[in-house]
XYZ file of C-alpha atoms in Angstrom:
396
model
C -66.777 45.477 72.294
C -69.449 42.871 71.591
C -72.207 45.433 71.335
C -70.065 47.601 69.052
C -69.326 44.650 66.755
C -73.043 43.854 66.619
C -73.807 47.449 65.646
C -71.109 47.411 62.996
C -72.526 44.167 61.487
C -76.018 45.608 61.446
C -74.772 48.785 59.699
C -72.928 46.632 57.170
C -76.062 44.664 56.385
C -78.118 47.792 55.851
C -75.395 49.167 53.565
C -75.287 45.969 51.494
C -79.076 46.057 50.785
C -78.894 49.888 50.172
C -76.274 49.358 47.516
C -78.425 46.725 45.780
C -81.394 49.105 45.634
C -79.685 52.361 44.739
C -76.507 51.284 42.987
C -77.589 52.270 39.482
C -78.982 55.629 40.534
C -75.872 56.421 42.624
C -73.547 55.648 39.811
C -75.463 58.002 37.554
C -75.360 60.686 40.185
C -71.704 60.122 40.944
C -72.352 59.565 44.566
C -72.521 55.818 45.270
C -72.450 55.186 49.043
C -69.475 53.232 50.283
C -69.580 54.249 53.948
C -72.352 53.403 56.485
C -71.999 56.953 57.931
C -73.367 58.428 54.626
C -76.489 56.243 55.090
C -76.897 57.669 58.556
C -76.394 61.217 57.131
C -79.272 60.691 54.673
C -81.507 59.595 57.519
C -80.499 62.532 59.659
C -81.392 64.922 56.819
C -84.798 63.328 56.397
C -85.327 63.389 60.164
C -84.602 67.105 60.182
C -87.247 67.661 57.486
C -89.763 65.662 59.541
C -89.178 67.938 62.531
C -89.245 71.174 60.403
C -92.923 71.048 59.555
C -94.630 72.584 56.566
C -92.085 75.444 56.289
C -89.385 73.190 54.930
C -85.630 73.732 55.250
C -82.860 75.510 53.554
C -79.467 73.861 53.049
C -78.018 75.972 55.835
C -80.838 74.961 58.224
C -80.359 71.329 57.369
C -76.620 71.478 58.106
C -77.417 73.215 61.440
C -79.970 70.534 62.338
C -77.434 67.818 61.398
C -74.463 69.455 63.113
C -73.410 66.113 64.466
C -72.009 65.373 60.981
C -69.382 67.321 58.987
C -70.787 70.325 57.153
C -69.462 69.291 53.726
C -70.919 65.792 54.148
C -74.442 67.140 54.814
C -74.179 69.567 51.911
C -73.072 66.849 49.519
C -75.742 64.400 50.688
C -78.390 67.119 50.480
C -77.495 67.699 46.830
C -77.478 63.956 46.037
C -80.953 63.544 47.643
C -82.116 66.458 45.623
C -80.909 64.798 42.424
C -82.695 61.617 43.357
C -85.970 63.677 43.805
C -86.072 62.780 47.485
C -85.815 66.546 48.225
C -87.497 69.177 46.052
C -87.942 72.914 46.138
C -90.878 74.107 48.289
C -92.049 76.197 45.368
C -90.752 75.569 41.858
C -89.071 78.885 41.050
C -85.440 79.749 40.231
C -84.397 81.439 43.444
C -86.315 79.308 45.966
C -84.136 78.419 48.912
C -86.510 76.294 50.966
C -86.953 72.651 50.287
C -89.309 69.874 51.245
C -88.668 66.075 51.548
C -90.952 63.354 50.239
C -92.048 60.604 52.680
C -91.167 57.773 50.250
C -87.313 57.822 50.717
C -87.742 57.606 54.517
C -90.147 54.714 54.137
C -87.556 53.032 51.877
C -84.879 53.469 54.589
C -87.179 51.783 57.097
C -87.826 49.046 54.618
C -84.177 48.565 54.019
C -83.345 48.288 57.713
C -86.002 45.586 58.010
C -84.603 43.864 54.926
C -81.106 43.893 56.437
C -82.264 42.243 59.680
C -84.525 39.503 58.225
C -83.333 39.326 54.625
C -86.740 40.322 53.285
C -88.359 37.264 54.721
C -90.995 39.191 56.706
C -91.896 41.196 53.582
C -92.159 38.029 51.570
C -94.401 36.325 54.097
C -96.657 39.452 53.984
C -96.676 39.347 50.220
C -97.709 35.689 50.214
C -100.528 36.413 52.738
C -101.830 39.271 50.580
C -101.715 37.085 47.480
C -103.744 34.414 49.293
C -106.370 36.988 50.358
C -106.490 38.427 46.811
C -107.172 35.132 45.102
C -109.632 34.077 47.778
C -111.793 37.177 47.221
C -115.168 36.119 45.756
C -114.910 39.028 43.355
C -111.485 37.923 41.995
C -111.337 36.825 38.363
C -109.027 34.369 36.509
C -106.792 37.201 35.274
C -106.041 38.165 38.873
C -105.279 34.596 39.822
C -102.949 34.295 36.791
C -101.145 37.489 37.705
C -100.685 36.386 41.274
C -99.264 32.973 40.253
C -96.883 34.648 37.714
C -95.562 37.158 40.365
C -94.857 34.311 42.820
C -93.174 32.259 40.108
C -90.822 35.079 39.294
C -90.028 35.728 43.041
C -89.091 32.073 43.750
C -87.168 31.778 40.440
C -85.064 34.748 41.454
C -84.491 33.303 44.969
C -83.584 29.895 43.587
C -81.282 31.351 40.927
C -79.408 33.587 43.393
C -78.809 30.719 45.846
C -77.708 28.381 43.052
C -75.263 30.926 41.782
C -73.931 31.597 45.311
C -73.450 27.835 45.878
C -71.490 27.239 42.685
C -69.384 30.418 42.411
C -69.118 32.056 45.840
C -66.847 31.519 48.814
C -68.265 30.196 52.003
C -68.078 33.585 53.583
C -70.110 35.132 50.788
C -72.664 32.321 51.119
C -72.883 32.972 54.851
C -73.540 36.710 54.275
C -76.580 35.708 52.082
C -77.768 32.865 54.290
C -80.942 34.820 55.078
C -82.184 33.803 51.628
C -82.714 30.273 53.053
C -84.274 31.255 56.333
C -87.911 30.192 56.892
C -88.069 28.531 53.515
C -90.441 25.768 54.605
C -93.023 28.268 55.694
C -92.570 30.290 52.585
C -93.107 27.210 50.367
C -96.193 26.218 52.315
C -97.725 29.688 51.827
C -96.933 29.672 48.102
C -98.535 26.173 47.792
C -101.593 27.457 49.540
C -101.958 30.192 46.926
C -101.365 27.558 44.219
C -104.163 25.307 45.575
C -106.670 28.164 45.805
C -105.997 29.303 42.200
C -106.045 25.802 40.806
C -109.356 24.981 42.550
C -111.032 28.128 41.458
C -109.678 28.343 37.946
C -108.629 24.850 36.668
C -107.687 26.398 33.293
C -104.681 27.967 34.858
C -102.991 24.613 35.349
C -100.127 25.623 33.034
C -99.077 28.701 34.975
C -99.550 26.739 38.220
C -97.131 24.206 36.863
C -94.514 26.863 36.412
C -94.963 27.908 40.057
C -94.466 24.318 41.266
C -91.310 24.045 39.245
C -89.938 27.297 40.658
C -90.714 26.119 44.231
C -88.971 22.825 43.615
C -85.895 24.594 42.282
C -85.823 26.909 45.259
C -86.057 24.014 47.685
C -83.179 22.245 45.899
C -81.063 25.401 45.979
C -81.745 25.795 49.766
C -80.640 22.191 50.363
C -77.442 22.711 48.456
C -76.647 25.929 50.230
C -77.315 24.479 53.672
C -75.231 21.424 52.892
C -72.269 23.482 51.774
C -72.458 25.692 54.917
C -72.650 22.634 57.216
C -69.879 20.907 55.333
C -67.529 23.878 55.646
C -68.455 24.627 59.218
C -67.662 20.954 60.106
C -64.227 20.900 58.545
C -62.913 24.396 59.386
C -64.645 24.964 62.722
C -65.595 28.436 61.397
C -67.727 29.772 64.158
C -68.887 32.693 62.036
C -71.037 30.514 59.736
C -73.971 30.649 62.017
C -76.324 33.677 62.294
C -75.726 36.042 65.144
C -79.183 35.253 66.658
C -78.113 31.622 67.088
C -75.046 32.544 68.992
C -76.942 34.925 71.252
C -79.459 32.178 72.135
C -76.627 29.696 72.673
C -74.687 31.979 75.068
C -77.748 32.854 77.125
C -78.919 29.258 77.577
C -75.596 27.409 78.074
C -73.582 26.857 81.211
C -69.836 27.564 81.653
C -68.558 24.130 80.609
C -70.567 24.201 77.364
C -69.418 27.693 76.511
C -65.815 26.792 77.172
C -66.062 23.681 74.964
C -66.847 25.757 71.911
C -63.519 27.507 72.074
C -61.519 24.318 72.686
C -58.522 24.185 70.439
C -58.751 27.811 69.318
C -55.937 30.338 69.848
C -56.570 33.942 70.852
C -54.074 36.711 70.690
C -54.852 38.164 74.139
C -51.674 40.189 74.412
C -52.271 42.180 71.205
C -53.669 45.726 71.406
C -57.349 46.498 70.812
C -58.602 47.223 67.342
C -61.558 49.263 66.317
C -64.672 47.381 64.885
C -64.189 49.186 61.577
C -60.570 48.086 61.251
C -61.458 44.456 62.105
C -64.294 44.410 59.589
C -62.064 45.863 56.888
C -59.385 43.250 57.677
C -61.862 40.404 57.472
C -63.263 41.703 54.123
C -59.875 42.205 52.575
C -58.763 38.703 53.732
C -61.573 36.819 52.093
C -60.901 34.931 48.866
C -62.296 36.708 45.891
C -61.728 34.000 43.285
C -64.541 31.650 42.258
C -64.504 27.926 42.999
C -62.512 25.920 40.466
C -62.608 22.248 39.607
C -59.389 20.343 40.042
C -57.671 19.556 36.778
C -57.675 15.900 35.566
C -54.762 13.845 36.752
C -52.282 12.504 34.089
C -52.911 8.870 33.051
C -49.113 8.135 32.841
C -47.197 6.430 35.644
C -44.960 9.501 36.271
C -45.021 10.864 39.771
C -47.594 13.627 40.267
C -46.258 16.804 41.913
C -46.932 16.945 45.677
C -50.107 18.805 46.588
C -50.192 22.017 48.545
C -51.994 20.189 51.403
C -49.195 17.606 51.598
C -46.636 20.371 51.670
C -48.426 22.183 54.466
C -48.710 18.940 56.465
C -44.983 18.289 56.176
C -44.177 21.900 57.152
C -46.226 21.592 60.249
C -44.627 18.270 61.124
C -41.159 19.763 60.702
C -42.046 22.714 62.927
C -43.527 20.405 65.548
C -40.471 18.132 65.584
C -38.186 21.206 65.886
C -40.111 22.403 68.946
C -40.107 18.930 70.522
C -36.387 18.459 69.747
C -36.587 14.672 70.278
C -38.631 14.878 73.434
C -42.152 13.468 73.822
C -43.544 16.591 75.398
C -42.615 20.277 75.947
C -43.988 22.978 78.181
C -45.857 25.832 76.472
C -44.340 28.252 78.921
C -40.819 27.160 77.765
C -41.846 27.483 74.112
C -43.035 31.058 74.728
C -39.903 31.957 76.683
C -37.630 30.503 73.983
C -39.388 32.637 71.353
C -38.251 35.747 73.122
C -41.130 38.100 72.293
C -44.856 37.740 71.884
C -44.926 38.297 68.108
C -42.626 35.328 67.509
C -44.369 33.269 70.192
C -47.764 33.971 68.611
C -46.574 32.574 65.255
C -45.097 29.518 66.904
C -48.303 28.839 68.903
C -50.406 29.219 65.761
C -48.356 26.603 63.999
C -48.619 24.246 67.037
C -52.354 24.793 67.105
C -52.621 23.941 63.404
C -50.601 20.720 64.025
C -52.951 19.836 66.844
C -56.035 20.264 64.671
C -54.532 18.477 61.667
C -56.237 15.056 61.185
C -53.001 13.402 59.804
C -50.593 14.583 62.408
C -49.972 12.810 65.724
C -49.560 15.876 67.967
C -51.651 17.270 70.783
C -51.781 20.693 72.392
C -53.177 20.547 75.976
C -53.887 23.748 77.993
C -53.768 23.893 81.738
C -55.645 26.077 84.224
C -52.649 27.994 85.563
C -50.796 31.016 84.250
C -47.143 32.057 84.578
C -46.676 35.761 85.337
C -43.141 37.090 85.039
C -42.635 40.840 84.398
C -39.026 40.196 83.361
C -39.867 37.694 80.617
C -40.308 38.653 76.939
C -43.955 37.593 77.249
C -45.015 38.424 80.866
C -48.230 36.252 80.751
C -48.027 32.661 79.561
C -50.771 30.072 80.044
C -49.489 26.720 81.301
C -49.904 23.756 79.020
C -47.957 21.259 77.005
C -47.373 20.157 73.409
C -46.779 16.492 72.994
C -46.508 13.622 70.647
C -49.450 11.093 70.739
C -49.979 7.624 69.490
C -53.132 6.929 67.553
């Protein structure tokens, strides 16, 4: 399941970058890609052309070579690629059936896959290295140095602007999806400053354009700090484990012992008795559950002495308190097994346990949910498997 989820996340990342690059063309052609399988179909078609040699392929031969995909999908994608110019007739004549494919679209697909993995950081590092070599060339002139500085200024302005907009208007989940924009920023800034020093030393008259680059680098660094601060803040308050990149979790799981791994999941509730879901269904559920509205400032409080309406947070707190007291029923502690059995079925028990977990994690409520190491197994019970533990009132 983990490997499948990792594959699904990688496909979603490729698709996101692919949409950014080809969205305009796709809308004009009426074939915007909304499914990662269509991206794979495009690559399969181009792979078939690579194997076909100089004779090219007809539509029928392409569908046969790509028989792992539905026939109508390959025919439709073949036509879309032809409209893009990625596939053209072997000879430009009316009744020509054979086609050839250009190498540029396949190179673009390779580029997009790299972009999806590293967020374009590797390509940006290479660009900065090439710019440094270009301005260091003894044959370079001031116009080349000015063009190089202006290109880098635009790149870092775009990076800084995108991060600033994400920080101010996007949800935490959206910011996490674009967190690769902040990766390796110190090294990127150092390389850009190196190009800046070379140009300023060789052509002092370009100090004005160099000033623009320094300003764009400073704005980018500030945007990175704001983005990182917001992610850290949200991760600390919500315990959202998904805010870290997948590479960090892979390293953590490989280098940690059992106790450290178990500590990460302390206080979290898992629906172990629920049926399995496909990765596609889980991704769709997560995407549809995210908040789509932008961040809004709280309205000013009235200056009068009239009582302000109770906030939603206070209402939620009191609801959790009432539920916890109902479960305790005047006792100081209750068994989780008894709570599950009293619920009657797992669907109801799952909802009750989720509320008890929320009460346990709430900073303003004096309740504690403690799990034991044993498990009650009773085939006749409404929930056959129940982990031992207790929910109790604490004094702080």
